[in-house]
Short mmCIF file of C-alpha atoms and ligand atoms in Angstrom, two decimals:
data_model
loop_
_atom_site.label_atom_id
_atom_site.label_comp_id
_atom_site.label_asym_id
_atom_site.label_seq_id
_atom_site.Cartn_x
_atom_site.Cartn_y
_atom_site.Cartn_z
CA MET A 143 20.28 37.14 21.02
CA THR A 144 18.11 35.53 18.37
CA VAL A 145 17.66 31.82 18.75
CA ARG A 146 18.91 30.12 15.60
CA VAL A 147 18.41 26.37 15.33
CA ARG A 148 18.70 23.90 12.55
CA TYR A 149 17.35 20.59 11.44
CA ALA A 150 20.20 18.92 9.60
CA PRO A 151 19.13 15.59 8.16
CA SER A 152 21.38 13.34 6.14
CA PRO A 153 19.52 12.41 2.97
CA THR A 154 20.00 8.69 3.31
CA GLY A 155 16.34 7.64 3.11
CA ILE A 156 12.79 8.59 3.91
CA PRO A 157 12.89 10.41 7.25
CA HIS A 158 11.46 8.43 10.12
CA VAL A 159 9.40 9.76 12.97
CA GLY A 160 12.31 9.89 15.40
CA ASN A 161 14.19 12.11 13.07
CA ILE A 162 11.20 14.36 12.51
CA ARG A 163 10.71 14.64 16.27
CA THR A 164 14.15 16.32 16.26
CA ALA A 165 12.93 18.69 13.55
CA LEU A 166 9.79 19.42 15.54
CA PHE A 167 11.64 20.25 18.77
CA ASN A 168 14.01 22.55 16.89
CA TRP A 169 11.09 24.22 15.15
CA LEU A 170 9.25 24.66 18.44
CA LEU A 171 12.25 26.20 20.14
CA ALA A 172 12.62 28.64 17.25
CA ARG A 173 8.94 29.57 17.18
CA HIS A 174 8.72 29.86 20.96
CA HIS A 175 11.55 32.39 21.00
CA GLY A 176 10.62 34.13 17.78
CA GLY A 177 13.86 32.76 16.37
CA VAL A 178 14.99 31.21 13.11
CA PHE A 179 14.57 27.61 12.00
CA ILE A 180 17.01 26.42 9.37
CA LEU A 181 16.92 23.37 7.15
CA ARG A 182 20.35 22.14 6.18
CA ILE A 183 21.03 19.07 4.10
CA GLU A 184 24.02 17.08 5.31
CA ASP A 185 24.87 15.08 2.22
CA THR A 186 28.57 14.44 2.68
CA ASP A 187 28.19 10.69 2.90
CA ARG A 188 28.00 10.05 -0.81
CA ALA A 189 27.81 6.27 -0.43
CA ARG A 190 24.56 6.48 1.53
CA TYR A 191 23.00 9.30 -0.48
CA ASP A 192 19.41 8.60 -1.57
CA PRO A 193 18.12 10.95 -4.27
CA ARG A 194 14.49 10.61 -3.06
CA ALA A 195 15.36 11.70 0.42
CA VAL A 196 15.50 15.50 0.10
CA ASP A 197 12.01 15.69 -1.38
CA ALA A 198 10.70 13.29 1.24
CA ILE A 199 12.26 15.38 4.01
CA MET A 200 10.68 18.57 2.72
CA GLU A 201 7.35 16.88 2.13
CA SER A 202 7.31 15.50 5.67
CA LEU A 203 8.11 18.89 7.18
CA ARG A 204 5.53 20.66 5.04
CA TRP A 205 2.84 18.14 5.85
CA LEU A 206 3.40 18.70 9.56
CA GLY A 207 3.48 22.46 9.04
CA LEU A 208 7.14 22.85 10.08
CA ASP A 209 8.16 25.74 7.87
CA TRP A 210 11.78 26.75 7.62
CA ASP A 211 13.12 30.29 7.41
CA GLU A 212 16.40 29.45 5.72
CA GLY A 213 17.14 26.40 3.63
CA PRO A 214 18.13 24.93 0.28
CA ASP A 215 15.03 26.08 -1.58
CA VAL A 216 14.31 29.37 0.21
CA GLY A 217 17.93 30.50 0.53
CA GLY A 218 19.09 32.79 3.30
CA PRO A 219 22.09 34.81 4.42
CA TYR A 220 24.34 31.77 4.83
CA ALA A 221 23.49 29.92 1.63
CA PRO A 222 24.10 27.39 0.29
CA TYR A 223 22.35 25.12 2.77
CA VAL A 224 23.49 21.89 1.20
CA GLN A 225 26.83 20.63 2.46
CA SER A 226 28.07 19.19 -0.82
CA GLU A 227 27.94 22.75 -2.16
CA ARG A 228 30.15 24.04 0.65
CA LEU A 229 33.20 21.81 0.33
CA PRO A 230 35.86 24.56 0.11
CA LEU A 231 34.73 25.88 3.46
CA TYR A 232 35.43 22.58 5.17
CA GLN A 233 38.71 22.15 3.37
CA GLU A 234 39.84 25.57 4.53
CA ALA A 235 38.79 24.81 8.07
CA ALA A 236 40.76 21.54 8.05
CA GLU A 237 43.80 23.39 6.73
CA ARG A 238 43.42 25.84 9.52
CA LEU A 239 43.56 23.07 12.11
CA LEU A 240 46.60 21.62 10.36
CA ARG A 241 48.36 24.96 10.57
CA SER A 242 47.54 25.46 14.23
CA GLY A 243 48.81 21.98 15.05
CA HIS A 244 45.37 20.58 15.99
CA ALA A 245 45.22 18.15 13.11
CA TYR A 246 47.51 16.04 11.00
CA ARG A 247 47.54 14.19 7.71
CA CYS A 248 47.30 10.45 7.93
CA TYR A 249 48.53 8.26 5.10
CA CYS A 250 47.71 4.90 6.63
CA SER A 251 46.19 2.52 4.12
CA PRO A 252 42.82 0.85 4.77
CA GLU A 253 44.73 -2.45 5.01
CA ARG A 254 46.93 -1.14 7.78
CA LEU A 255 43.97 0.28 9.66
CA GLU A 256 42.22 -3.06 9.38
CA MET A 257 45.28 -4.86 10.73
CA VAL A 258 45.50 -2.52 13.69
CA ARG A 259 41.84 -3.04 14.36
CA ALA A 260 42.04 -6.80 14.16
CA GLU A 261 44.96 -6.83 16.55
CA GLN A 262 43.09 -4.63 19.03
CA MET A 263 40.06 -6.87 18.81
CA ARG A 264 42.28 -9.86 19.49
CA GLN A 265 43.62 -8.15 22.58
CA LYS A 266 40.06 -7.22 23.52
CA ILE A 267 40.77 -3.51 23.68
CA PRO A 268 38.37 -0.99 22.16
CA PRO A 269 39.46 -0.46 18.58
CA LYS A 270 40.75 2.96 17.67
CA TYR A 271 43.34 4.49 15.43
CA ASP A 272 46.81 3.96 16.93
CA ARG A 273 47.94 7.50 16.05
CA HIS A 274 50.68 6.16 13.88
CA CYS A 275 50.96 9.22 11.63
CA ARG A 276 50.58 11.66 14.50
CA LEU A 277 54.01 10.75 15.74
CA LEU A 278 55.71 11.05 12.37
CA SER A 279 56.75 14.16 10.55
CA GLU A 280 54.66 14.97 7.50
CA GLU A 281 57.47 13.68 5.27
CA GLU A 282 57.92 10.46 7.14
CA ALA A 283 54.24 9.84 7.12
CA ARG A 284 54.04 10.41 3.37
CA GLU A 285 56.95 8.12 2.71
CA ARG A 286 55.33 5.32 4.61
CA GLY A 287 52.07 5.64 2.70
CA GLU A 288 51.48 4.03 -0.67
CA PRO A 289 52.92 6.06 -3.52
CA GLY A 290 50.34 8.62 -4.55
CA ALA A 291 48.14 7.77 -1.58
CA LYS A 292 45.71 10.50 -0.65
CA PRO A 293 45.80 11.34 3.03
CA VAL A 294 42.88 11.90 5.35
CA ILE A 295 43.07 14.64 7.95
CA ARG A 296 42.65 13.60 11.56
CA PHE A 297 41.95 15.68 14.62
CA LYS A 298 44.58 15.51 17.36
CA THR A 299 42.65 14.75 20.51
CA PRO A 300 44.41 15.38 23.81
CA LEU A 301 45.93 12.21 25.20
CA SER A 302 44.77 12.84 28.73
CA GLY A 303 42.49 15.06 30.73
CA ILE A 304 38.73 15.39 30.85
CA THR A 305 36.38 17.14 28.45
CA ARG A 306 33.26 18.58 30.04
CA PHE A 307 30.27 20.37 28.76
CA GLU A 308 26.86 21.36 29.94
CA ASP A 309 24.01 19.70 28.10
CA ALA A 310 20.71 21.54 28.39
CA ILE A 311 18.92 18.23 28.93
CA ARG A 312 21.50 15.91 30.45
CA GLY A 313 23.20 18.43 32.69
CA GLU A 314 26.95 18.22 33.09
CA VAL A 315 28.55 15.60 30.86
CA GLU A 316 32.14 14.41 31.19
CA PHE A 317 34.37 12.35 28.97
CA ASP A 318 37.79 11.00 29.63
CA ASN A 319 39.98 12.14 26.73
CA GLU A 320 41.83 8.85 26.82
CA THR A 321 38.77 7.15 25.41
CA LEU A 322 38.68 9.44 22.38
CA ASP A 323 40.12 8.64 19.02
CA ASP A 324 42.05 10.81 16.58
CA PHE A 325 39.00 10.90 14.36
CA VAL A 326 38.94 11.78 10.68
CA ILE A 327 37.67 15.26 9.85
CA LEU A 328 38.44 15.32 6.13
CA LYS A 329 38.29 12.19 4.02
CA SER A 330 40.73 11.37 1.25
CA ASP A 331 38.17 12.36 -1.40
CA GLY A 332 38.09 15.88 0.03
CA TYR A 333 34.69 15.42 1.68
CA PRO A 334 34.41 16.33 5.34
CA THR A 335 33.03 13.97 7.95
CA TYR A 336 30.00 14.95 9.98
CA HIS A 337 32.22 16.12 12.84
CA LEU A 338 33.88 18.81 10.79
CA ALA A 339 31.07 19.75 8.44
CA HIS A 340 28.27 20.27 10.93
CA LEU A 341 30.54 22.19 13.26
CA VAL A 342 31.83 24.57 10.61
CA ASP A 343 28.28 25.13 9.42
CA ASP A 344 26.84 25.61 12.88
CA HIS A 345 29.50 28.22 13.48
CA GLU A 346 29.12 29.93 10.10
CA MET A 347 25.34 29.88 10.32
CA ARG A 348 25.37 31.37 13.84
CA ILE A 349 23.53 28.41 15.33
CA THR A 350 22.79 29.06 19.00
CA HIS A 351 21.32 25.69 20.04
CA VAL A 352 22.11 22.24 18.73
CA LEU A 353 19.17 19.94 19.44
CA ARG A 354 19.92 16.53 18.09
CA GLY A 355 19.36 12.86 18.76
CA ASP A 356 20.80 11.21 21.79
CA GLU A 357 23.03 9.03 19.58
CA TRP A 358 25.32 12.04 19.15
CA ILE A 359 26.14 12.55 22.78
CA SER A 360 29.26 10.40 22.66
CA SER A 361 30.53 12.55 19.79
CA ALA A 362 29.88 15.78 21.63
CA PRO A 363 33.27 15.88 23.47
CA ARG A 364 35.02 15.74 20.12
CA HIS A 365 33.00 18.71 19.04
CA VAL A 366 33.75 20.59 22.23
CA LEU A 367 37.46 20.00 21.62
CA MET A 368 37.15 21.18 18.05
CA TYR A 369 35.40 24.38 19.11
CA GLU A 370 38.32 24.99 21.45
CA ALA A 371 40.84 24.29 18.70
CA PHE A 372 39.13 26.75 16.38
CA GLY A 373 38.78 29.29 19.16
CA TRP A 374 35.01 29.46 18.59
CA ASP A 375 32.22 29.61 21.15
CA PRO A 376 30.23 26.40 21.16
CA PRO A 377 26.43 26.52 20.90
CA VAL A 378 24.15 25.17 23.62
CA PHE A 379 23.97 21.40 23.26
CA ALA A 380 20.74 19.55 23.91
CA HIS A 381 20.61 15.82 23.23
CA LEU A 382 17.04 14.63 22.86
CA PRO A 383 15.98 11.39 24.51
CA VAL A 384 15.94 8.24 22.47
CA ILE A 385 12.57 6.93 21.26
CA LEU A 386 11.70 3.32 22.11
CA GLY A 387 8.88 1.04 21.05
CA PRO A 388 6.46 -0.34 23.65
CA ASP A 389 8.80 -3.35 24.04
CA LYS A 390 11.59 -0.95 25.09
CA ALA A 391 13.64 -1.69 22.00
CA LYS A 392 14.82 1.22 19.88
CA LEU A 393 11.99 2.31 17.58
CA SER A 394 12.34 0.59 14.24
CA LYS A 395 10.42 -0.85 11.30
CA ARG A 396 9.42 -3.71 13.52
CA HIS A 397 7.10 -1.39 15.38
CA GLY A 398 5.10 -0.63 12.26
CA ALA A 399 5.23 2.46 10.12
CA THR A 400 8.28 4.55 10.80
CA SER A 401 8.24 7.29 8.22
CA VAL A 402 6.05 10.34 8.56
CA LEU A 403 4.77 9.89 5.04
CA GLU A 404 3.59 6.39 5.90
CA TYR A 405 1.57 7.81 8.74
CA ARG A 406 0.07 10.34 6.38
CA ASP A 407 -0.81 7.56 3.96
CA GLN A 408 -2.50 5.59 6.70
CA GLY A 409 -4.91 8.36 7.45
CA TYR A 410 -3.37 10.13 10.40
CA LEU A 411 -3.89 13.87 10.66
CA PRO A 412 -0.85 16.11 10.72
CA GLU A 413 -2.12 17.91 13.81
CA ALA A 414 -2.45 14.60 15.66
CA LEU A 415 1.03 13.42 14.72
CA PHE A 416 2.40 16.86 15.63
CA ASN A 417 0.82 16.62 19.08
CA PHE A 418 1.97 13.04 19.53
CA LEU A 419 5.58 13.67 18.49
CA GLY A 420 5.67 16.80 20.59
CA LEU A 421 5.09 14.65 23.67
CA LEU A 422 7.93 12.25 22.92
CA GLY A 423 10.26 13.64 25.53
CA TRP A 424 8.50 16.87 26.42
CA SER A 425 5.44 17.58 28.52
CA LEU A 426 3.35 20.58 29.34
CA ASP A 427 2.50 19.29 32.80
CA ASP A 428 1.71 15.90 34.27
CA ARG A 429 -1.73 15.62 32.77
CA THR A 430 -2.42 17.42 29.54
CA VAL A 431 -2.23 15.25 26.45
CA ILE A 432 -4.19 17.12 23.84
CA ILE A 433 -2.16 20.20 23.11
CA SER A 434 -2.69 22.55 20.22
CA ARG A 435 0.03 23.86 18.01
CA GLU A 436 -0.35 27.30 19.55
CA GLN A 437 -0.04 25.92 23.07
CA PHE A 438 3.07 24.02 22.08
CA ILE A 439 4.62 27.17 20.71
CA ARG A 440 3.65 29.17 23.75
CA HIS A 441 5.02 26.70 26.29
CA PHE A 442 7.80 24.74 24.61
CA ASP A 443 11.03 24.98 26.47
CA LEU A 444 14.10 22.81 26.93
CA SER A 445 13.62 22.76 30.69
CA ARG A 446 10.73 20.34 30.28
CA VAL A 447 12.51 17.95 27.97
CA VAL A 448 13.35 14.79 29.87
CA LYS A 449 16.40 12.61 29.55
CA ASN A 450 14.57 9.32 29.94
CA PRO A 451 13.67 7.43 26.80
CA ALA A 452 10.33 8.31 25.26
CA ILE A 453 7.96 5.46 24.43
CA PHE A 454 6.24 5.43 21.08
CA ASP A 455 2.80 4.09 21.89
CA ARG A 456 0.89 3.46 18.72
CA ASP A 457 -2.43 2.93 20.55
CA LYS A 458 -2.08 6.37 22.07
CA LEU A 459 -1.46 7.84 18.63
CA ASP A 460 -4.59 6.12 17.29
CA TRP A 461 -6.63 7.40 20.17
CA MET A 462 -5.23 10.89 19.70
CA ASN A 463 -5.97 10.82 16.01
CA GLY A 464 -9.57 9.91 16.82
CA VAL A 465 -9.77 12.90 19.14
CA TYR A 466 -8.49 15.20 16.41
CA ILE A 467 -10.92 13.77 13.88
CA ARG A 468 -13.81 14.42 16.25
CA GLU A 469 -12.66 18.00 16.72
CA LEU A 470 -12.12 18.84 13.06
CA PRO A 471 -14.15 21.72 11.74
CA GLU A 472 -16.93 20.35 9.56
CA GLU A 473 -15.62 21.77 6.29
CA ARG A 474 -12.14 20.35 6.82
CA LEU A 475 -13.50 16.92 7.68
CA VAL A 476 -15.56 16.95 4.50
CA ASP A 477 -12.49 17.99 2.50
CA LEU A 478 -10.32 15.29 4.03
CA LEU A 479 -12.91 12.56 3.59
CA THR A 480 -13.68 13.56 0.03
CA GLU A 481 -10.02 13.56 -0.86
CA TRP A 482 -9.44 10.27 0.86
CA LEU A 483 -12.42 8.56 -0.79
CA GLU A 484 -11.49 9.98 -4.19
CA SER A 485 -8.11 8.34 -3.99
CA HIS A 486 -8.96 5.15 -2.13
CA LEU A 487 -12.37 3.90 -3.22
CA PRO A 488 -12.07 1.13 -5.83
CA ALA A 489 -11.58 2.42 -9.36
CA ARG A 490 -14.99 1.14 -10.42
CA VAL A 491 -16.78 3.59 -8.15
CA PRO A 492 -17.83 6.51 -10.37
CA ARG A 493 -15.84 9.73 -9.95
CA PRO A 494 -15.96 12.45 -8.88
CA ILE A 495 -17.21 11.50 -5.44
CA ASP A 496 -20.35 13.46 -4.59
CA ARG A 497 -19.20 15.97 -2.01
CA GLU A 498 -22.75 16.60 -0.90
CA VAL A 499 -23.10 12.96 0.09
CA VAL A 500 -19.82 13.17 2.00
CA ARG A 501 -21.08 16.26 3.77
CA ARG A 502 -24.26 14.52 4.90
CA ALA A 503 -22.45 11.35 5.90
CA ALA A 504 -19.53 13.01 7.68
CA PRO A 505 -21.34 13.54 11.00
CA LEU A 506 -22.29 9.85 10.99
CA VAL A 507 -18.73 8.58 10.65
CA ARG A 508 -16.86 11.27 12.57
CA GLU A 509 -17.34 9.52 15.91
CA ARG A 510 -16.67 6.11 14.48
CA ILE A 511 -13.24 6.39 12.90
CA LYS A 512 -9.81 6.86 14.37
CA ARG A 513 -8.04 7.09 11.05
CA LEU A 514 -9.16 8.40 7.70
CA ASP A 515 -8.45 5.07 6.03
CA GLU A 516 -11.29 3.48 7.98
CA SER A 517 -13.70 5.72 6.09
CA VAL A 518 -13.44 3.62 2.93
CA ALA A 519 -14.95 0.45 4.37
CA MET A 520 -17.42 2.49 6.37
CA MET A 521 -18.67 4.73 3.58
CA ASP A 522 -18.31 2.83 0.33
CA PHE A 523 -22.01 1.85 0.19
CA PHE A 524 -23.00 5.50 -0.13
CA PHE A 525 -21.29 5.66 -3.50
CA TRP A 526 -21.43 2.18 -4.83
CA ASP A 527 -24.38 0.06 -5.82
CA GLU A 528 -22.39 -3.12 -5.96
CA ILE A 529 -22.54 -4.21 -2.41
CA HIS A 530 -21.56 -7.73 -1.70
CA TYR A 531 -22.56 -9.98 1.13
CA SER A 532 -23.37 -13.64 1.53
CA ARG A 533 -26.67 -15.22 2.43
CA GLU A 534 -25.22 -16.07 5.87
CA GLU A 535 -24.19 -12.49 6.45
CA LEU A 536 -27.62 -11.28 5.46
CA LEU A 537 -29.41 -13.68 7.80
CA GLY A 538 -27.02 -13.03 10.62
CA LYS A 539 -27.58 -14.79 13.92
CA ALA A 540 -31.15 -13.61 14.28
CA TYR A 541 -32.47 -15.22 11.13
CA ALA A 542 -29.90 -17.99 10.61
CA ALA A 543 -32.51 -20.66 11.25
CA ASP A 544 -35.40 -18.86 9.65
CA PRO A 545 -34.71 -17.71 6.08
CA GLU A 546 -38.43 -17.71 5.26
CA GLY A 547 -39.07 -15.42 8.21
CA ALA A 548 -36.33 -13.13 6.92
CA ALA A 549 -37.84 -13.08 3.45
CA ARG A 550 -41.24 -12.28 4.89
CA ALA A 551 -39.83 -9.50 7.03
CA LEU A 552 -38.01 -7.99 4.07
CA THR A 553 -41.12 -8.14 1.92
CA LEU A 554 -43.13 -6.32 4.54
CA ALA A 555 -40.32 -3.82 5.09
CA LEU A 556 -40.32 -3.08 1.39
CA GLU A 557 -44.06 -2.60 1.38
CA SER A 558 -44.00 -0.11 4.21
CA LEU A 559 -40.95 1.76 2.95
CA GLU A 560 -42.57 2.21 -0.45
CA GLN A 561 -45.24 4.23 1.32
CA VAL A 562 -42.70 6.67 2.79
CA THR A 563 -42.87 9.83 0.75
CA ASP A 564 -40.74 12.15 2.81
CA TRP A 565 -37.46 10.17 2.86
CA ARG A 566 -36.01 11.47 6.09
CA HIS A 567 -34.57 9.25 8.78
CA GLU A 568 -37.45 9.76 11.23
CA ALA A 569 -39.93 8.91 8.52
CA ILE A 570 -38.01 5.73 7.72
CA GLU A 571 -37.53 4.67 11.30
CA ALA A 572 -41.15 4.92 12.44
CA PRO A 573 -42.66 2.30 10.10
CA MET A 574 -39.67 0.01 10.69
CA ARG A 575 -40.23 0.06 14.42
CA ALA A 576 -43.93 -0.53 13.89
CA LEU A 577 -43.13 -3.48 11.65
CA ALA A 578 -40.83 -5.08 14.24
CA GLU A 579 -43.64 -4.85 16.74
CA ARG A 580 -46.15 -6.28 14.32
CA LEU A 581 -43.85 -9.20 13.56
CA GLY A 582 -43.09 -9.70 17.22
CA VAL A 583 -39.33 -9.61 16.60
CA LYS A 584 -36.63 -7.59 18.28
CA THR A 585 -35.89 -4.34 16.48
CA GLY A 586 -32.22 -5.41 16.38
CA ALA A 587 -33.12 -8.49 14.36
CA LEU A 588 -35.15 -6.65 11.75
CA PHE A 589 -32.82 -3.66 11.54
CA GLY A 590 -29.83 -5.99 11.21
CA LEU A 591 -31.39 -7.62 8.18
CA VAL A 592 -32.15 -4.29 6.55
CA ARG A 593 -28.69 -3.02 7.47
CA VAL A 594 -26.90 -5.79 5.61
CA ALA A 595 -29.25 -5.43 2.66
CA VAL A 596 -28.66 -1.68 2.35
CA THR A 597 -25.05 -1.27 3.46
CA GLY A 598 -23.54 -4.73 2.93
CA LYS A 599 -22.29 -4.70 6.51
CA SER A 600 -23.39 -5.88 9.90
CA VAL A 601 -21.80 -2.82 11.45
CA SER A 602 -22.42 0.52 9.78
CA PRO A 603 -23.08 4.15 10.52
CA PRO A 604 -26.58 4.70 12.01
CA LEU A 605 -29.00 2.83 9.79
CA PHE A 606 -31.84 5.25 9.17
CA GLU A 607 -29.60 8.26 8.69
CA SER A 608 -27.60 6.20 6.25
CA MET A 609 -30.72 5.11 4.40
CA ALA A 610 -31.82 8.70 4.13
CA ILE A 611 -28.54 9.52 2.41
CA VAL A 612 -28.54 6.46 0.15
CA GLY A 613 -31.97 7.57 -1.11
CA LYS A 614 -35.30 5.85 -1.42
CA GLU A 615 -34.94 4.38 -4.85
CA ARG A 616 -31.55 2.83 -4.20
CA CYS A 617 -32.62 1.49 -0.81
CA LEU A 618 -35.65 -0.22 -2.30
CA ARG A 619 -33.53 -1.66 -5.08
CA ARG A 620 -31.10 -3.09 -2.55
CA LEU A 621 -33.92 -4.61 -0.51
CA HIS A 622 -35.24 -6.29 -3.66
CA ALA A 623 -31.78 -7.65 -4.36
CA ALA A 624 -31.66 -9.11 -0.85
CA LEU A 625 -35.00 -10.76 -1.42
CA ASP A 626 -33.72 -12.24 -4.66
CA LEU A 627 -30.86 -13.74 -2.74
CA LEU A 628 -33.16 -15.31 -0.14
CA GLY A 629 -35.87 -16.39 -2.55
CA ARG A 630 -39.21 -14.63 -2.36
CA PRO A 631 -41.81 -16.05 0.00
CA ASP A 632 -44.88 -17.66 -1.58
N1 LIG B 962 23.15 14.79 9.80
C1 LIG B 962 22.98 14.37 11.16
C2 LIG B 962 21.88 13.34 11.23
O1 LIG B 962 21.09 13.25 10.32
C3 LIG B 962 22.61 15.58 11.97
C4 LIG B 962 22.86 15.48 13.41
C5 LIG B 962 22.77 16.89 13.98
O2 LIG B 962 21.64 17.36 14.14
O3 LIG B 962 23.79 17.51 14.18
O4 LIG B 962 21.79 12.62 12.19
#
């Protein structure tokens, strides 16, 4: 049996990480078993439809490398893969349930439903449809409805008994049928609800495993009953654990970025986010945290998915991203940094960014950033002559009380650096150390001064390596500018 799974998002907005975790687990199950991963767009809720969503969904999946074998754009044997293009199928299925006595038309007006609801609330009983039309003949029901009213079709749930199913993650799950509603399967506008549409599609598309968010578990008994009514075999159900923020509240905007594309735009690497999301509810063992894509594919299995909530720990993601940045192959790091700087350095910095400079600087920043976006503040001085700092920043703590001393030190530094012909970092460092000794100051004090003058920052990549990349002429110019700011000594 080929494993066939699907990611079936509703295009109601930009997909958030929780949703993409569902896509990832489906994808992993498919790839682990050499099966098929399907993308299906569930756009039957026209009121919540967001036209940007489908592109954003595809972009998120592509960025994470979650390729689909069948889907709206690539087609496949069960096309179309967009529910709004499959309406007749759902209508036929609803008719079929009507004919077999598993469903009925309901003509109740929204006003009546609201009244029933209000009354139930008043009596403090869980609101649900009172099955008014179920007890009437089709004719009677129609007569009671508004003239010309369009009916919905409701599923006839058993009034008693228990519905059970085996969830691959939760184990045996039971629901008392009494708690279930006669839910709508086809709306009055001819659109199906999720319950009908996904089930018909999962059956038609030969889906073997339904991995979906935990929020669907309470709907699962309805689906089990519908499979029975149709006489179809249900797929394996697996409800993935909910994702919580560190405060144990359901992950939401409050916890920071929630869409995958936001993470991309903040300088996270797809491989890091892949690894991180892959551990939200699944583990390889009790220890391993850095897991490659290949290892995930090799080992992913539903038996190691837990039912407890998964905690989305942003600090762990940052740490993990740093690990992935440190492990990037040199060429890829240079590509990523170049691209990032091209699009994020201020517009006044001349373009294109010199890739050679990025290549030389990359080893200096690799260890120092956790996210690509930090590269801008760390590397701008390589590309930009306009570096800004205040007199206080330049003097720092070491020279705060001794601006003349700072000016003298800078003058001498300039003199010795002018002598350096071979502008490599060792050749820059040696005379600077000698100068600190001559002046009787700590190297940190002198280097700090030069650091601000050359980079504009009190914290920067290693100073002499950076100076080597900035180049002799520009370094000397920047030291002169610093002297101008302090006032030259007499
Ligand atoms: N369209 C549903 C959603 O976006 C899909 C749930 C499922 O995977 O069946 O939540």
